[in-house]
Amino acid sequence: MKKFRFVWLLAMLMLTAIACSGLGSGGIGTSATPVANKPANAIEISIIFAPESKAYLEPAIAKFNESYANGINPLTGQKLASGEKPIWVTGQSGSSGTVHQGIINALVAPNNNNTARPTLFAPSVSHWLALVNYQTGRDVFDLADSPPTALAPVVMAIWKSRYDAIQAKTGGTEVGWQELLQVMNSPNGWADYGIGGNRTTVYYGHTDPYVSSTGLSTLIGEFYASTLYTAGQQSRRLEMADVQNPAVQDGVRNIEALIKHYSTRTTEFKEYIAQGPEYLDFVALEENDLIYINQGKTTYKPPEPLVALYPKEGTFWHEHPFAIPNTDWVTSEQKAAAKVFTEYVRGVDVQKTILEAGFRPVNAAVPLAYPIVPELGVDPDQPATVLNVPDPAVIAAVQSSWQYVKKQGDILLVVDTSGSMDGDKIKQAREASNLFLERMASQNRIGLMEFNSQPSLIAELVSAENTRTQLQQQIDNLQADGDTALFDAILSAMDYMERVAAGDEDRIQAILVLSDGQDTASVASLNDVVSRISAARSGRNPIMVIPIAYGGDADIAALNAIARASSTKVQSGNPEDILQLLEL
């Protein structure tokens, strides 16, 4: 299978290291603020839920608590009986993968700083419950007694113009991975499908399978597709032999080689997707996220509708289960209370709000209606084919395989050491660079360039694992002095990265520019930089440039122009924001 070369957004190259470190940057969010006052004798329970559930669970928690605070059972609407204790729920959002790791840590490494001990765990999909059981060797969760609360199929969100082009090319047949792979590997990309413009290559993206449920389900789906189309096996159930099959792994690696953009979580990802086809052609999402984008709720107004592609080979339902951990931090009284809250969420009133949020209700008394409608790009009658969930050991093997099937990257840090960066700016740039280097996945390569009156390459691209200590020392030695040749530095960095790419085009090419953007010494102009970046985007291996702004006097206009040319955005240079940068 012929490989096309694409570029990730730089900052996502270290996600695996962060995801494996515990709750990390994709961790647990702030608690939902109760509206009522907690009764003195209340049974207290906690729930950690997937971020996409926040829209309906936070109001549900507030109403549930308010009812008990007023002495009313929210299930019956009747006053509490004599001796009946009220229940009080506190809630937090957290990425399913990082919370699952926090629960594992709480059980096998209780002194770890990153632990989670909820009464209820509500991930997007039960994959995570099975993984907790498998990775701890304990029956922490009873999957048969972890009822679904909201349904969302995983879809390929594809711009309507792209979907229509595929349909026209294939004669209106069902579309799935087979057709997507044909587009990806077509000699002239979209040009072979009647899509005009300078860019003929295909842009694809998905989230991190160590953190995101959608990312994990998508990676499993890629293994299913590769098993079918690479190994020629028709099995509906993925087995360990399939995951370990070198031909299947190569097929998945070829799919992953087409990735333009990874992100930790869909919560942030969907804000960037909405920029349109020039940013991504299709991307794995939950159906509710596609609806959210088409409703115009994102920062960017989509230039055209997205449509949900339900792969003909099959997909997964995300059922948002409510699971009670069988652990010593949950009492029998709390278990009973958690079941009451679960029943409340599965009740008609909350299920109506779940539907309003773009999920499919699990309560048959709430029929499908708006927004599960074709006008918002979805099909109430799909998916027609649902994939079987593999055994937990197979899921774990798929997840761990990401280390060797995903694209690896070359990252060049370009640090402004001109006089205008003196003081806090250069200090923050050093701290941010070192934190970035610390979290860099070891299989990626990283280099260092500084610039003041002219650019200077300090360190060639070397494996992060082999260069961390030396590069940290070089970063610590950076001092601010001289004029600012920002534009010359970016062009010099692109020259260097293109020379590297000429010898190893399988790797990602990305430049991270840490600067206040105040150019005072370049021979080149801003227009030269923008034109160079824009021209490179039509190539098989375009270089991504991400500006990081320092100081209140940063030249945001220039940095924005650079970012727009590279389909990125200017990021804050504060060291404490570096982990948020990794989620873009």
Coordinates of C-alpha atoms in Angstrom, one line a residue:
M1 CA 0.0 0.0 0.0
K2 CA 1.4 3.3 -1.0
K3 CA 2.0 5.7 1.9
F4 CA 1.3 9.4 1.7
R5 CA 3.2 11.7 4.0
F6 CA 1.4 14.0 6.3
V7 CA 2.2 16.1 9.4
W8 CA 0.8 16.0 12.9
L9 CA 0.2 19.1 14.8
L10 CA 3.5 19.3 16.7
A11 CA 2.4 19.4 20.2
M12 CA 0.7 16.1 20.2
L13 CA 3.9 14.1 19.7
M14 CA 4.3 13.5 23.4
L15 CA 0.8 12.4 24.3
T16 CA 1.7 8.8 25.0
A17 CA 4.2 9.7 27.6
I18 CA 1.7 12.0 29.3
A19 CA -1.2 9.5 29.1
C20 CA 1.0 6.8 30.7
S21 CA 2.0 9.0 33.5
G22 CA -1.4 9.0 35.2
L23 CA -4.0 11.7 35.1
G24 CA -1.7 14.1 33.2
S25 CA -2.9 16.8 30.8
G26 CA -6.0 14.9 29.9
G27 CA -6.9 14.4 33.5
I28 CA -9.8 15.1 35.9
G29 CA -11.6 18.4 35.6
T30 CA -13.2 20.6 38.3
S31 CA -16.1 19.5 40.4
A32 CA -19.6 20.3 39.5
T33 CA -20.8 23.1 41.9
P34 CA -23.9 22.0 44.0
V35 CA -26.8 24.4 44.0
A36 CA -28.5 23.2 47.2
N37 CA -27.1 22.7 50.7
K38 CA -26.0 19.2 51.6
P39 CA -28.2 17.6 54.3
A40 CA -26.3 16.7 57.4
N41 CA -27.2 13.0 57.3
A42 CA -26.7 12.5 53.5
I43 CA -25.1 9.5 51.9
E44 CA -22.3 11.0 49.9
I45 CA -21.3 9.5 46.5
S46 CA -19.0 10.8 43.8
I47 CA -19.0 10.3 40.0
I48 CA -16.3 10.9 37.4
F49 CA -17.8 11.1 34.0
A50 CA -16.5 11.6 30.4
P51 CA -16.2 15.3 29.4
E52 CA -18.9 15.1 26.8
S53 CA -21.4 14.0 29.5
K54 CA -21.0 17.3 31.3
A55 CA -23.8 19.1 29.4
Y56 CA -26.5 16.9 30.9
L57 CA -24.9 15.3 34.0
E58 CA -24.1 18.6 35.8
P59 CA -27.7 19.8 35.6
A60 CA -28.9 16.3 36.6
I61 CA -26.7 16.2 39.6
A62 CA -27.9 19.6 40.7
K63 CA -31.6 18.7 40.4
F64 CA -31.0 15.3 42.1
N65 CA -29.3 17.0 45.1
E66 CA -31.8 19.8 45.3
S67 CA -34.7 17.3 45.5
Y68 CA -33.1 15.5 48.4
A69 CA -32.2 18.8 50.1
N70 CA -35.9 19.6 50.0
G71 CA -36.7 16.2 51.5
I72 CA -38.1 14.7 48.3
N73 CA -37.1 11.4 46.7
P74 CA -36.3 12.4 43.1
L75 CA -37.4 8.9 41.8
T76 CA -40.9 8.9 43.4
G77 CA -41.5 12.6 43.9
Q78 CA -42.7 11.7 47.4
K79 CA -41.4 13.0 50.7
L80 CA -38.6 10.9 52.3
A81 CA -39.9 8.1 54.4
S82 CA -39.0 7.9 58.1
G83 CA -35.4 6.7 58.3
E84 CA -34.7 7.2 54.6
K85 CA -31.4 9.0 54.1
P86 CA -31.0 11.7 51.5
I87 CA -28.2 11.1 48.8
W88 CA -25.7 13.7 47.8
V89 CA -23.7 13.5 44.6
T90 CA -20.5 15.3 43.7
G91 CA -19.3 15.1 40.1
Q92 CA -16.2 15.7 38.1
S93 CA -15.4 15.3 34.4
G94 CA -12.3 13.4 33.3
S95 CA -11.0 11.8 30.2
S96 CA -11.9 8.1 30.3
G97 CA -8.4 6.8 29.7
T98 CA -6.8 8.9 32.4
V99 CA -9.5 8.2 34.9
H100 CA -9.2 4.4 34.2
Q101 CA -5.4 4.8 34.9
G102 CA -6.1 6.7 38.1
I103 CA -8.4 3.9 39.3
I104 CA -5.7 1.3 38.5
N105 CA -3.1 3.4 40.4
A106 CA -5.4 3.6 43.4
L107 CA -5.6 -0.2 43.5
V108 CA -2.1 -1.2 42.7
A109 CA 0.0 1.9 43.7
P110 CA -2.1 3.7 46.3
N111 CA 0.7 6.2 47.1
N112 CA 0.9 7.4 43.5
N113 CA 0.0 11.1 43.1
N114 CA -2.4 10.3 40.3
T115 CA -5.2 8.3 41.7
A116 CA -9.0 8.2 41.3
R117 CA -11.5 6.7 43.8
P118 CA -15.0 7.4 42.6
T119 CA -18.2 5.8 43.7
L120 CA -19.3 5.8 40.1
F121 CA -17.1 5.7 37.0
A122 CA -18.9 6.8 33.8
P123 CA -16.5 6.4 30.9
S124 CA -17.7 6.9 27.3
V125 CA -17.4 3.2 26.6
S126 CA -17.1 0.0 28.6
H127 CA -13.7 -0.8 27.0
W128 CA -12.1 1.1 29.9
L129 CA -14.0 -1.0 32.5
A130 CA -12.7 -4.2 30.9
L131 CA -9.2 -2.8 30.8
V132 CA -9.3 -1.9 34.6
N133 CA -10.2 -5.5 35.3
Y134 CA -7.6 -6.9 33.0
Q135 CA -4.8 -4.6 34.1
T136 CA -5.4 -5.1 37.8
G137 CA -6.2 -8.8 37.6
R138 CA -9.3 -8.1 39.7
D139 CA -13.1 -8.0 39.1
V140 CA -13.2 -4.3 39.9
F141 CA -16.2 -3.7 37.6
D142 CA -19.2 -6.0 36.9
L143 CA -19.8 -5.2 33.2
A144 CA -23.1 -7.0 33.4
D145 CA -24.2 -4.6 36.1
S146 CA -22.9 -1.4 34.6
P147 CA -26.0 -0.1 32.7
P148 CA -25.8 2.2 29.7
T149 CA -27.0 5.8 30.2
A150 CA -26.5 7.4 26.8
L151 CA -25.7 6.0 23.3
A152 CA -23.4 7.4 20.6
P153 CA -22.0 5.5 17.7
V154 CA -18.4 6.2 16.6
V155 CA -18.5 7.7 13.1
M156 CA -16.2 9.2 10.5
A157 CA -17.2 12.8 10.3
I158 CA -16.6 13.8 6.7
W159 CA -17.4 17.1 5.0
K160 CA -20.4 16.7 2.7
S161 CA -18.4 17.8 -0.4
R162 CA -15.9 15.0 0.2
Y163 CA -18.6 12.4 0.9
D164 CA -20.5 13.4 -2.2
A165 CA -17.3 13.1 -4.2
I166 CA -16.7 9.5 -3.0
Q167 CA -20.3 8.6 -3.7
A168 CA -20.0 9.9 -7.2
K169 CA -16.8 8.1 -7.8
T170 CA -18.1 4.7 -6.4
G171 CA -21.5 4.9 -8.0
G172 CA -23.4 5.5 -4.7
T173 CA -22.2 2.3 -2.9
E174 CA -22.0 2.1 0.8
V175 CA -18.9 3.9 2.1
G176 CA -16.5 2.5 4.7
W177 CA -12.9 2.0 5.3
Q178 CA -12.4 0.4 1.9
E179 CA -13.5 3.5 0.1
L180 CA -11.6 5.8 2.5
L181 CA -8.4 3.9 1.9
Q182 CA -9.0 4.2 -1.8
V183 CA -9.1 7.9 -1.5
M184 CA -6.1 8.0 0.8
N185 CA -4.1 6.0 -1.7
S186 CA -5.4 7.4 -4.9
P187 CA -2.4 8.7 -7.0
N188 CA -3.7 12.3 -7.1
G189 CA -5.7 12.2 -3.9
W190 CA -8.8 14.4 -4.1
A191 CA -8.1 15.5 -7.6
D192 CA -9.1 12.0 -8.7
Y193 CA -12.4 12.6 -7.1
G194 CA -13.1 16.0 -8.7
I195 CA -12.2 18.1 -5.7
G196 CA -10.3 21.2 -6.9
G197 CA -7.7 23.3 -5.2
N198 CA -4.0 23.2 -4.6
R199 CA -4.2 20.4 -2.0
T200 CA -4.9 17.0 -3.4
T201 CA -3.7 15.0 -0.5
V202 CA -6.1 13.6 2.2
Y203 CA -6.1 14.9 5.8
Y204 CA -7.3 12.5 8.5
G205 CA -7.3 12.7 12.3
H206 CA -8.3 10.9 15.5
T207 CA -7.7 11.3 19.2
D208 CA -5.3 9.6 21.5
P209 CA -6.2 6.0 22.3
Y210 CA -4.5 6.1 25.7
V211 CA -6.8 9.0 26.8
S212 CA -9.8 9.1 24.5
S213 CA -12.6 6.5 24.1
T214 CA -13.1 7.6 20.5
G215 CA -9.4 7.2 19.8
L216 CA -9.3 3.7 21.3
S217 CA -12.4 2.6 19.4
T218 CA -11.0 4.1 16.2
L219 CA -7.7 2.3 16.6
I220 CA -9.5 -1.0 17.2
G221 CA -11.6 -0.3 14.1
E222 CA -8.4 0.3 12.0
F223 CA -7.2 -3.2 13.1
Y224 CA -10.5 -4.6 12.1
A225 CA -10.3 -2.9 8.7
S226 CA -6.7 -4.0 8.2
T227 CA -7.5 -7.6 9.1
L228 CA -10.2 -7.5 6.5
Y229 CA -8.5 -5.7 3.6
T230 CA -4.8 -6.5 4.3
A231 CA -5.0 -10.1 5.7
G232 CA -8.3 -11.0 3.8
Q233 CA -10.0 -12.3 7.0
Q234 CA -13.7 -11.9 7.3
S235 CA -14.0 -12.4 11.1
R236 CA -16.3 -10.0 13.0
R237 CA -14.3 -10.5 16.2
L238 CA -10.7 -9.3 16.5
E239 CA -8.3 -11.9 18.0
M240 CA -4.8 -11.6 19.4
A241 CA -3.4 -13.3 16.4
D242 CA -4.8 -10.5 14.2
V243 CA -3.2 -7.8 16.3
Q244 CA 0.1 -9.6 16.3
N245 CA 0.0 -10.3 12.5
P246 CA 2.8 -8.2 10.9
A247 CA 0.7 -7.8 7.7
V248 CA -2.2 -6.4 9.8
Q249 CA 0.2 -4.1 11.7
D250 CA 1.6 -2.8 8.5
G251 CA -1.9 -2.1 7.3
V252 CA -2.7 -0.1 10.4
R253 CA 0.7 1.7 10.1
N254 CA -0.2 2.7 6.6
I255 CA -3.5 4.2 7.8
E256 CA -1.8 6.0 10.7
A257 CA 0.8 7.4 8.2
L258 CA -2.0 9.4 6.7
I259 CA -2.8 11.2 10.0
K260 CA -2.5 15.0 9.8
H261 CA -3.6 15.7 13.4
Y262 CA -3.8 13.9 16.7
S263 CA -5.4 15.3 19.8
T264 CA -5.7 14.2 23.4
R265 CA -9.4 14.6 23.7
T266 CA -12.4 15.2 21.4
T267 CA -13.5 18.1 23.6
E268 CA -10.7 20.2 22.3
F269 CA -10.4 18.5 18.9
K270 CA -13.8 19.4 17.6
E271 CA -13.1 23.1 18.0
Y272 CA -10.3 22.8 15.5
I273 CA -12.1 20.4 13.1
A274 CA -14.8 23.0 12.5
Q275 CA -12.3 25.1 10.5
G276 CA -13.3 23.1 7.5
P277 CA -11.9 20.8 4.8
E278 CA -8.6 22.7 4.6
Y279 CA -7.9 21.6 8.1
L280 CA -9.2 18.0 8.0
D281 CA -11.1 16.0 5.4
F282 CA -12.5 13.4 7.8
V283 CA -12.1 12.6 11.5
A284 CA -13.3 10.0 14.0
L285 CA -15.9 11.4 16.4
E286 CA -18.8 10.4 18.5
E287 CA -22.1 11.1 16.6
N288 CA -23.0 13.7 19.2
D289 CA -19.8 15.7 18.5
L290 CA -20.7 15.9 14.8
I291 CA -24.2 17.2 15.8
Y292 CA -22.6 19.8 18.0
I293 CA -20.4 21.1 15.2
N294 CA -23.3 21.2 12.7
Q295 CA -25.4 23.1 15.2
G296 CA -22.8 25.8 15.0
K297 CA -21.8 25.6 18.7
T298 CA -18.0 25.6 18.0
T299 CA -15.8 28.7 18.0
Y300 CA -15.4 28.4 14.2
K301 CA -18.5 28.3 12.1
P302 CA -18.2 25.3 9.8
P303 CA -18.0 26.4 6.1
E304 CA -20.2 23.4 5.1
P305 CA -22.0 20.6 6.8
L306 CA -20.3 17.5 8.2
V307 CA -22.0 14.1 7.5
A308 CA -21.7 11.0 9.6
L309 CA -20.1 8.1 7.8
Y310 CA -21.0 4.9 9.6
P311 CA -18.4 2.5 8.2
K312 CA -20.0 -0.3 6.3
E313 CA -17.5 -2.7 7.9
G314 CA -19.0 -1.8 11.3
T315 CA -18.4 0.5 14.2
F316 CA -18.8 0.6 18.0
W317 CA -21.5 2.0 20.2
H318 CA -20.3 4.2 23.1
E319 CA -22.9 3.4 25.8
H320 CA -21.6 5.7 28.6
P321 CA -22.0 3.0 31.3
F322 CA -22.4 3.8 35.0
A323 CA -20.1 1.4 36.9
I324 CA -19.6 1.0 40.6
P325 CA -16.1 -0.2 41.5
N326 CA -16.0 -3.2 43.8
T327 CA -13.3 -1.7 46.1
D328 CA -12.9 -0.8 49.8
W329 CA -13.5 2.8 49.2
V330 CA -17.2 2.2 48.2
T331 CA -19.4 1.1 51.1
S332 CA -22.6 -1.0 50.6
E333 CA -24.6 2.0 51.5
Q334 CA -22.9 4.1 48.8
K335 CA -23.4 1.3 46.3
A336 CA -27.1 1.4 46.9
A337 CA -27.1 5.2 46.6
A338 CA -25.2 5.0 43.4
K339 CA -27.8 2.6 41.9
V340 CA -30.5 5.2 42.9
F341 CA -28.6 7.9 41.0
T342 CA -28.1 5.6 38.0
E343 CA -31.9 4.9 37.9
Y344 CA -32.5 8.6 38.1
V345 CA -30.2 9.3 35.1
R346 CA -31.9 6.6 33.1
G347 CA -35.3 8.1 33.9
V348 CA -37.4 9.9 31.3
D349 CA -36.6 13.5 32.4
V350 CA -32.8 13.2 32.3
Q351 CA -33.0 11.0 29.1
K352 CA -34.8 13.9 27.4
T353 CA -31.9 16.2 28.2
I354 CA -29.5 13.5 27.0
L355 CA -31.3 13.5 23.7
E356 CA -31.2 17.3 23.5
A357 CA -27.4 17.1 23.9
G358 CA -27.1 14.9 20.8
F359 CA -27.0 11.4 22.4
R360 CA -29.4 8.6 21.8
P361 CA -31.5 7.8 24.9
V362 CA -31.4 4.4 26.4
N363 CA -34.9 4.7 27.8
A364 CA -37.5 3.4 25.3
A365 CA -40.0 5.9 26.6
V366 CA -38.0 8.6 25.0
P367 CA -38.2 8.2 21.2
L368 CA -35.5 9.4 18.8
A369 CA -36.2 12.9 17.7
Y370 CA -34.3 16.2 17.0
P371 CA -31.3 16.5 16.9
I372 CA -30.8 12.9 15.7
V373 CA -32.0 14.0 12.2
P374 CA -30.6 13.9 8.7
E375 CA -30.6 17.8 8.6
L376 CA -27.7 17.7 11.1
G377 CA -25.8 15.1 9.2
V378 CA -26.8 11.9 11.0
D379 CA -28.9 8.8 10.2
P380 CA -31.3 7.6 12.9
D381 CA -31.3 4.1 11.3
Q382 CA -27.5 3.7 11.4
P383 CA -25.2 2.0 12.3
A384 CA -26.3 -1.1 10.3
T385 CA -23.3 -3.1 11.5
V386 CA -21.8 -3.1 15.0
L387 CA -18.4 -4.6 15.7
N388 CA -18.0 -7.1 18.4
V389 CA -15.9 -5.9 21.4
P390 CA -12.7 -7.8 21.6
D391 CA -11.5 -9.5 24.7
P392 CA -9.7 -7.2 27.2
A393 CA -6.3 -8.7 26.4
V394 CA -6.9 -7.9 22.7
I395 CA -8.0 -4.3 23.6
A396 CA -4.8 -3.8 25.7
A397 CA -2.7 -5.2 22.8
V398 CA -4.3 -2.8 20.3
Q399 CA -3.7 0.1 22.7
S400 CA -0.1 -0.7 23.3
S401 CA 0.5 -1.3 19.6
W402 CA 0.0 2.5 19.0
Q403 CA 3.6 2.9 20.0
Y404 CA 4.8 1.2 16.9
V405 CA 2.0 1.8 14.4
K406 CA 1.6 5.6 14.8
K407 CA 3.8 8.1 13.0
Q408 CA 7.0 9.3 14.7
G409 CA 8.1 12.8 14.5
D410 CA 11.0 15.3 14.1
I411 CA 10.5 18.5 16.2
L412 CA 12.7 21.5 15.9
L413 CA 12.5 24.0 18.8
V414 CA 13.3 27.5 17.5
V415 CA 13.9 29.8 20.4
D416 CA 14.0 33.6 20.2
T417 CA 17.1 34.8 22.1
S418 CA 17.0 38.4 21.0
G419 CA 17.3 41.3 23.4
S420 CA 13.5 41.8 23.4
M421 CA 13.2 38.4 25.1
D422 CA 15.4 39.4 28.1
G423 CA 14.0 38.9 31.5
D424 CA 10.8 36.8 32.1
K425 CA 10.3 36.0 28.5
I426 CA 13.5 34.0 28.0
K427 CA 13.1 32.5 31.4
Q428 CA 9.7 31.2 30.5
A429 CA 10.9 30.0 27.1
R430 CA 13.6 28.0 28.8
E431 CA 11.2 26.5 31.3
A432 CA 8.6 25.7 28.6
S433 CA 11.2 24.1 26.3
N434 CA 12.6 21.9 29.1
L435 CA 9.1 20.8 30.1
F436 CA 8.3 20.1 26.5
L437 CA 11.5 18.0 26.2
E438 CA 10.8 16.2 29.5
R439 CA 7.4 15.0 28.2
M440 CA 8.6 14.2 24.7
A441 CA 8.1 10.5 23.7
S442 CA 11.5 8.9 23.4
Q443 CA 11.0 7.6 19.9
N444 CA 10.7 11.1 18.5
R445 CA 13.7 13.2 17.4
I446 CA 14.2 16.7 18.6
G447 CA 16.6 19.5 17.7
L448 CA 17.3 23.1 18.9
M449 CA 17.8 26.3 17.0
E450 CA 18.2 29.8 18.5
F451 CA 18.0 33.2 16.8
N452 CA 18.7 36.8 17.5
S453 CA 20.3 38.8 14.7
Q454 CA 20.6 35.6 12.7
P455 CA 19.6 31.9 13.2
S456 CA 22.0 29.3 14.6
L457 CA 21.4 25.6 14.7
I458 CA 22.6 24.4 18.2
A459 CA 21.6 20.8 18.1
E460 CA 20.8 18.5 15.2
L461 CA 17.7 16.3 15.4
V462 CA 18.5 13.3 17.7
S463 CA 16.3 10.8 19.5
A464 CA 14.8 12.4 22.5
E465 CA 15.8 9.5 24.6
N466 CA 19.5 10.0 23.7
T467 CA 19.7 13.8 23.9
R468 CA 17.5 14.9 26.8
T469 CA 20.3 15.7 29.3
Q470 CA 22.5 17.5 26.8
L471 CA 19.7 19.4 25.2
Q472 CA 18.4 20.6 28.6
Q473 CA 21.8 22.0 29.4
Q474 CA 21.9 23.8 26.1
I475 CA 18.4 25.2 26.7
D476 CA 19.5 26.4 30.2
N477 CA 22.4 28.3 28.6
L478 CA 20.3 30.3 26.2
Q479 CA 20.7 34.1 26.9
A480 CA 18.8 37.0 25.4
D481 CA 20.8 39.6 23.4
G482 CA 20.8 41.3 19.9
D483 CA 18.2 42.0 17.3
T484 CA 15.3 39.7 16.1
A485 CA 15.5 37.9 12.8
L486 CA 12.3 35.9 13.3
F487 CA 11.4 35.5 9.6
D488 CA 14.9 34.5 8.6
A489 CA 14.9 31.9 11.4
I490 CA 11.6 30.3 10.3
L491 CA 12.9 30.0 6.7
S492 CA 16.2 28.6 7.9
A493 CA 14.3 26.1 10.1
M494 CA 12.2 25.0 7.1
D495 CA 15.3 24.6 5.0
Y496 CA 16.8 22.4 7.6
M497 CA 13.7 20.3 8.1
E498 CA 13.3 19.8 4.4
R499 CA 16.8 18.5 4.2
V500 CA 16.0 16.0 6.9
A501 CA 12.8 15.0 5.2
A502 CA 14.6 14.4 2.0
G503 CA 16.3 11.5 3.7
D504 CA 13.5 10.2 5.8
E505 CA 10.1 11.2 4.6
D506 CA 8.2 8.8 6.9
R507 CA 8.7 11.1 9.8
I508 CA 6.6 14.1 10.8
Q509 CA 8.2 17.5 10.3
A510 CA 7.2 20.2 12.8
I511 CA 8.7 23.5 14.0
L512 CA 7.8 25.1 17.4
V513 CA 8.7 28.8 17.4
L514 CA 9.0 30.4 20.9
S515 CA 9.1 34.2 20.3
D516 CA 7.6 37.6 21.0
G517 CA 7.3 37.9 17.2
Q518 CA 8.9 41.4 17.0
D519 CA 11.0 41.0 13.9
T520 CA 13.7 43.8 13.6
A521 CA 16.5 42.3 11.6
S522 CA 15.3 39.8 8.9
V523 CA 16.2 40.0 5.3
A524 CA 13.0 38.1 4.5
S525 CA 9.5 39.5 5.0
L526 CA 6.4 38.1 6.7
N527 CA 5.0 37.6 3.2
D528 CA 8.0 35.5 2.3
V529 CA 7.4 33.2 5.3
V530 CA 3.7 32.9 4.8
S531 CA 4.2 32.1 1.1
R532 CA 6.8 29.5 1.9
I533 CA 4.6 27.8 4.4
S534 CA 1.5 27.9 2.2
A535 CA 3.5 26.5 -0.8
A536 CA 4.8 23.6 1.4
R537 CA 1.3 22.6 2.4
S538 CA 0.6 21.1 -1.0
G539 CA 3.5 18.7 -0.7
R540 CA 3.4 15.1 0.5
N541 CA 5.1 16.0 3.8
P542 CA 4.2 19.6 4.7
I543 CA 6.0 21.2 7.7
M544 CA 3.8 22.4 10.5
V545 CA 4.8 25.7 12.1
I546 CA 3.3 26.5 15.6
P547 CA 4.1 29.9 17.1
I548 CA 4.3 30.3 20.9
A549 CA 3.8 33.9 22.0
Y550 CA 5.7 35.5 24.8
G551 CA 5.0 38.8 26.5
G552 CA 2.1 41.3 26.5
D553 CA 3.9 43.2 23.7
A554 CA 4.1 40.1 21.4
D555 CA 3.5 40.8 17.7
I556 CA 0.3 38.7 17.6
A557 CA -0.6 39.9 14.1
A558 CA 2.6 38.4 12.6
L559 CA 2.4 35.2 14.6
N560 CA -1.2 34.8 13.7
A561 CA -0.4 35.1 10.0
I562 CA 2.3 32.4 10.4
A563 CA -0.1 30.1 12.3
R564 CA -2.9 30.6 9.7
A565 CA -0.6 29.7 6.9
S566 CA 0.2 26.4 8.7
S567 CA -3.4 25.7 9.8
T568 CA -2.3 26.1 13.5
K569 CA -3.0 28.8 16.0
V570 CA -0.8 31.0 18.2
Q571 CA -0.4 29.6 21.7
S572 CA 0.4 31.2 25.0
G573 CA 4.0 30.9 26.1
N574 CA 3.4 30.6 29.8
P575 CA 5.2 27.5 31.1
E576 CA 2.1 26.4 33.0
D577 CA 0.2 26.3 29.8
I578 CA 2.6 23.9 28.1
L579 CA 0.4 20.8 29.0
Q580 CA -2.6 22.5 27.5
L581 CA -0.6 23.0 24.4
L582 CA -0.2 19.3 24.2
E583 CA -3.9 18.9 23.8
L584 CA -4.3 20.9 20.6

